[in-house]
GROMACS .gro file of C-alpha atoms in nm:
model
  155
    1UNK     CA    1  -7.575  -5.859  -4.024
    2UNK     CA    2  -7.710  -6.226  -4.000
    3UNK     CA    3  -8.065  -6.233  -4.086
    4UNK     CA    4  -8.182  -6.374  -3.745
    5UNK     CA    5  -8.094  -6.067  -3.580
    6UNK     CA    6  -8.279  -5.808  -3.794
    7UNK     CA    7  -8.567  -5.712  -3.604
    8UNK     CA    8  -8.768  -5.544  -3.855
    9UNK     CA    9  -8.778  -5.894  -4.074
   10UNK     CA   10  -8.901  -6.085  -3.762
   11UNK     CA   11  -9.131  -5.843  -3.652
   12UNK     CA   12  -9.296  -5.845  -3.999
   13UNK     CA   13  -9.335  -6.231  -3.949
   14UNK     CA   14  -9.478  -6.214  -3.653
   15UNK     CA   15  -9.722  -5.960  -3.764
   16UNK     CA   16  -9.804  -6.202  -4.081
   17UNK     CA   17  -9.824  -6.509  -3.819
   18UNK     CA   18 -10.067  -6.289  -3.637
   19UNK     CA   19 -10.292  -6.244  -3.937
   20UNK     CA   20 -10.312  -6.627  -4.032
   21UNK     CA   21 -10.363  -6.722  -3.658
   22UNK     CA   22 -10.668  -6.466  -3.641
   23UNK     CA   23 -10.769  -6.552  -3.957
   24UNK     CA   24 -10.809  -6.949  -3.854
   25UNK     CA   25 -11.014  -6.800  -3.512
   26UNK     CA   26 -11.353  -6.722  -3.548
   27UNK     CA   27 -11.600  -6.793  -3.247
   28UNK     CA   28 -11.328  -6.940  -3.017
   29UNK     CA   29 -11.150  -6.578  -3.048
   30UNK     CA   30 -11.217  -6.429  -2.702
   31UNK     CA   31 -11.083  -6.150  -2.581
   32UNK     CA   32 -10.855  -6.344  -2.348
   33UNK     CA   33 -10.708  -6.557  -2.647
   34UNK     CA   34 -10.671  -6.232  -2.856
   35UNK     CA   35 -10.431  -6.084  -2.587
   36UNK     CA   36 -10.218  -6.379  -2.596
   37UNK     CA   37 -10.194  -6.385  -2.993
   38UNK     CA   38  -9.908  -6.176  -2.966
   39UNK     CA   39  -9.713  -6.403  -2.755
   40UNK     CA   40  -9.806  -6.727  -2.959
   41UNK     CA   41  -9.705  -6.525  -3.309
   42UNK     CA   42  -9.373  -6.484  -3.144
   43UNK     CA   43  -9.348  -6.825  -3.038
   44UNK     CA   44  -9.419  -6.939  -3.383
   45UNK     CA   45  -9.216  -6.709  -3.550
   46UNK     CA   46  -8.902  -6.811  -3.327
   47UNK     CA   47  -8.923  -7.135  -3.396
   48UNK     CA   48  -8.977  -7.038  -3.820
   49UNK     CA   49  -8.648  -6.871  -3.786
   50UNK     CA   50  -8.486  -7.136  -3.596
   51UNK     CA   51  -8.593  -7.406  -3.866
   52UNK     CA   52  -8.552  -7.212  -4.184
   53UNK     CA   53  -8.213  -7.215  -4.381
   54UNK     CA   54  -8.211  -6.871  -4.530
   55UNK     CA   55  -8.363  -6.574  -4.521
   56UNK     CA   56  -8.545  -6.665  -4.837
   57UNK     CA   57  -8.694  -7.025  -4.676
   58UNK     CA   58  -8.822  -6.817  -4.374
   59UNK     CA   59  -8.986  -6.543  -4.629
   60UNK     CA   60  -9.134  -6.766  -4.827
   61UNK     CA   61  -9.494  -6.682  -4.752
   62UNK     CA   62  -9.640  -6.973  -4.995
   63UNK     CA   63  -9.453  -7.221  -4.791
   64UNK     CA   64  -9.559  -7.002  -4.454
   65UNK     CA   65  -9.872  -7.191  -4.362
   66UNK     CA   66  -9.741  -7.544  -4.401
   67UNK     CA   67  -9.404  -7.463  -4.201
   68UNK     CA   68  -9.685  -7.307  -3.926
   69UNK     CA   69  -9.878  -7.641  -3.916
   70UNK     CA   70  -9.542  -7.838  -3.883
   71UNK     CA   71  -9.461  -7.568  -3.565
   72UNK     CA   72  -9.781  -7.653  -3.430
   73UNK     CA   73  -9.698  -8.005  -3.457
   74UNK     CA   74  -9.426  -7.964  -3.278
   75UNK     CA   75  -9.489  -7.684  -3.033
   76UNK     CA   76  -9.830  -7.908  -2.912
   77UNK     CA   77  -9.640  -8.220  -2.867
   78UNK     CA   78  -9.432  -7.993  -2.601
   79UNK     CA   79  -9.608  -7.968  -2.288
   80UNK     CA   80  -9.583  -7.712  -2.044
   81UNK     CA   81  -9.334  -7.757  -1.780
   82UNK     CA   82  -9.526  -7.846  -1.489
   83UNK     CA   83  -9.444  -7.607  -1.241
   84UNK     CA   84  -9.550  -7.355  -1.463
   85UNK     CA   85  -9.910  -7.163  -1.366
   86UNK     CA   86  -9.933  -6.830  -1.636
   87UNK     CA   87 -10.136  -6.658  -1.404
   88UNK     CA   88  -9.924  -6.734  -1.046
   89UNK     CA   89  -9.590  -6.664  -1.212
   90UNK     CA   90  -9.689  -6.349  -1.399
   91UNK     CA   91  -9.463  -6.095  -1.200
   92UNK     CA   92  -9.182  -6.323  -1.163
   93UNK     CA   93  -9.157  -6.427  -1.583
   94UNK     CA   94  -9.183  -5.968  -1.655
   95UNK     CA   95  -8.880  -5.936  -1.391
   96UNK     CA   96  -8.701  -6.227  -1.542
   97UNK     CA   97  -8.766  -6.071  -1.916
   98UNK     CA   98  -8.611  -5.728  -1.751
   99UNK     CA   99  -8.352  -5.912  -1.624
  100UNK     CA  100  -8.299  -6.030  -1.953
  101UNK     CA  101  -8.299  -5.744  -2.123
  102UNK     CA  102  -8.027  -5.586  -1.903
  103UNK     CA  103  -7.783  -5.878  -2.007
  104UNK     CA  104  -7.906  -5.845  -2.376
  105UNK     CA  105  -7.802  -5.507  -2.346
  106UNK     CA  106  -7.457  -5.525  -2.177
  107UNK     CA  107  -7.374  -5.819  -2.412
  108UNK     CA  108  -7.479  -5.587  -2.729
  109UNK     CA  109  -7.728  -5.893  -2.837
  110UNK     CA  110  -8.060  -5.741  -3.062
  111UNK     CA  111  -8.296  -6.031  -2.941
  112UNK     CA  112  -8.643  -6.036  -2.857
  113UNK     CA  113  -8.656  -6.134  -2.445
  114UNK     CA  114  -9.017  -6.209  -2.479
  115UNK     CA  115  -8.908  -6.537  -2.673
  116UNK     CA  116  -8.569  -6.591  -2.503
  117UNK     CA  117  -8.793  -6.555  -2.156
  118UNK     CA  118  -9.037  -6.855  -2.279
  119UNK     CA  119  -8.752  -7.075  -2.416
  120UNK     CA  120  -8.565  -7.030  -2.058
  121UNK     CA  121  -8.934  -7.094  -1.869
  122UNK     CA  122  -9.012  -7.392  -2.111
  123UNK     CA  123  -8.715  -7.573  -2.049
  124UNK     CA  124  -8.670  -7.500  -1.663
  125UNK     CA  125  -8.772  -7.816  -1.500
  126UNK     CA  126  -8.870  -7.693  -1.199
  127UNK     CA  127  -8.957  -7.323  -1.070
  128UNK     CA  128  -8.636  -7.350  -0.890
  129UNK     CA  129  -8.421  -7.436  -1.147
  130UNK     CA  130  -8.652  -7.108  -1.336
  131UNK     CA  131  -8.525  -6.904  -1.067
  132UNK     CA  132  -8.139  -6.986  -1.008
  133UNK     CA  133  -7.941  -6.702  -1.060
  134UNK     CA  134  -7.653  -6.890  -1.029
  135UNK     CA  135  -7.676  -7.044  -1.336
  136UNK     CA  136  -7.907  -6.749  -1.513
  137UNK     CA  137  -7.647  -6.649  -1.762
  138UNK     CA  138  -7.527  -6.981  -1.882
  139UNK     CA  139  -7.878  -7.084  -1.923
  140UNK     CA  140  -7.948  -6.746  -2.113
  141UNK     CA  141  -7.642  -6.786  -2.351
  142UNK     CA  142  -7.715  -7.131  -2.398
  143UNK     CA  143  -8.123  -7.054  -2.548
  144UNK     CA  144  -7.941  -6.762  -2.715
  145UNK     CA  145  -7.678  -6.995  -2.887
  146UNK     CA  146  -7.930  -7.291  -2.930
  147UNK     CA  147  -8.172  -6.979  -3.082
  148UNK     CA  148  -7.919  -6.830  -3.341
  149UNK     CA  149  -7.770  -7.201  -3.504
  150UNK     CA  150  -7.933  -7.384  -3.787
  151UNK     CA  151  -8.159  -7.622  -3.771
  152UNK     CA  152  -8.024  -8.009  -3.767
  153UNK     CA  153  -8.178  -8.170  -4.075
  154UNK     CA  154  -8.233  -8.508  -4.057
  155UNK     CA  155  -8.196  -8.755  -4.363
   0.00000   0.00000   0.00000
């Protein structure tokens, strides 16, 4: 089995990407921000598997913190698409991670729809492209496909 698709590795990682993230909170951590630590972990950690080369590069835990500041680098210099309000689009993003799930399922893919659901609403331009079930499953295997390759290193 390719590494990327053992869930018990990435689940571990998120759960150490957890720790460091609380770790670095102290007074800012509200309640509000805690609830959403699992959701950033799992953003981090799919883009850590994305980048690294091997199991053993994404492992590395005395390498971990640096690769999470580069993420952060790169995940803050992404903003938000702008149709996207958390709050408004709630129910429609938990359908759409169902919805998911039920193609995950038929296609016998182990991935985490949490993630795939954010890459899909992250590079949706507009809440209507977000929504087009005409073009759902291309978009779906093409985050899936885009999720699973190596990274492009550049010289």
């Amino acid at each position: 089995m390719e590494w990327r698709n053992d869930l018990q590795v990435r689940r571990r990682m998120i759960t150490k990407i957890a720790r460091i993230i609380k770790s670095c909170k102290t007074e800012a951590a509200t309640s509000e921000w805690m609830l959403k630590l699992p959701v950033i972990a799992r953003r981090f950690e799919a883009q850590l598997a994305k980048r690294a080369r091997s199991l053993e590069e994404y492992r590395d835990v005395n390498t971990l913190k640096r690769r999470l500041r580069d993420v952060s680098v790169v995940m803050c210099a992404e903003p938000a698409p702008r149709w996207y309000v958390p709050d408004l689009h709630f129910q429609t993003r938990a359908d759409t991670k169902a919805e998911i799930k039920r193609y995950l399922e038929t296609d016998g893919i182990d991935a985490a729809a949490d993630v795939i659901e954010e890459m899909l609403a992250y590079r949706a331009a507009t809440f209507a492209e977000y929504m087009d079930e005409a073009t759902f499953a291309a978009r779906l295997r093409d985050v899936i496909s885009q999720h699973n390759s190596p990274p492009v290193v550049q010289a």
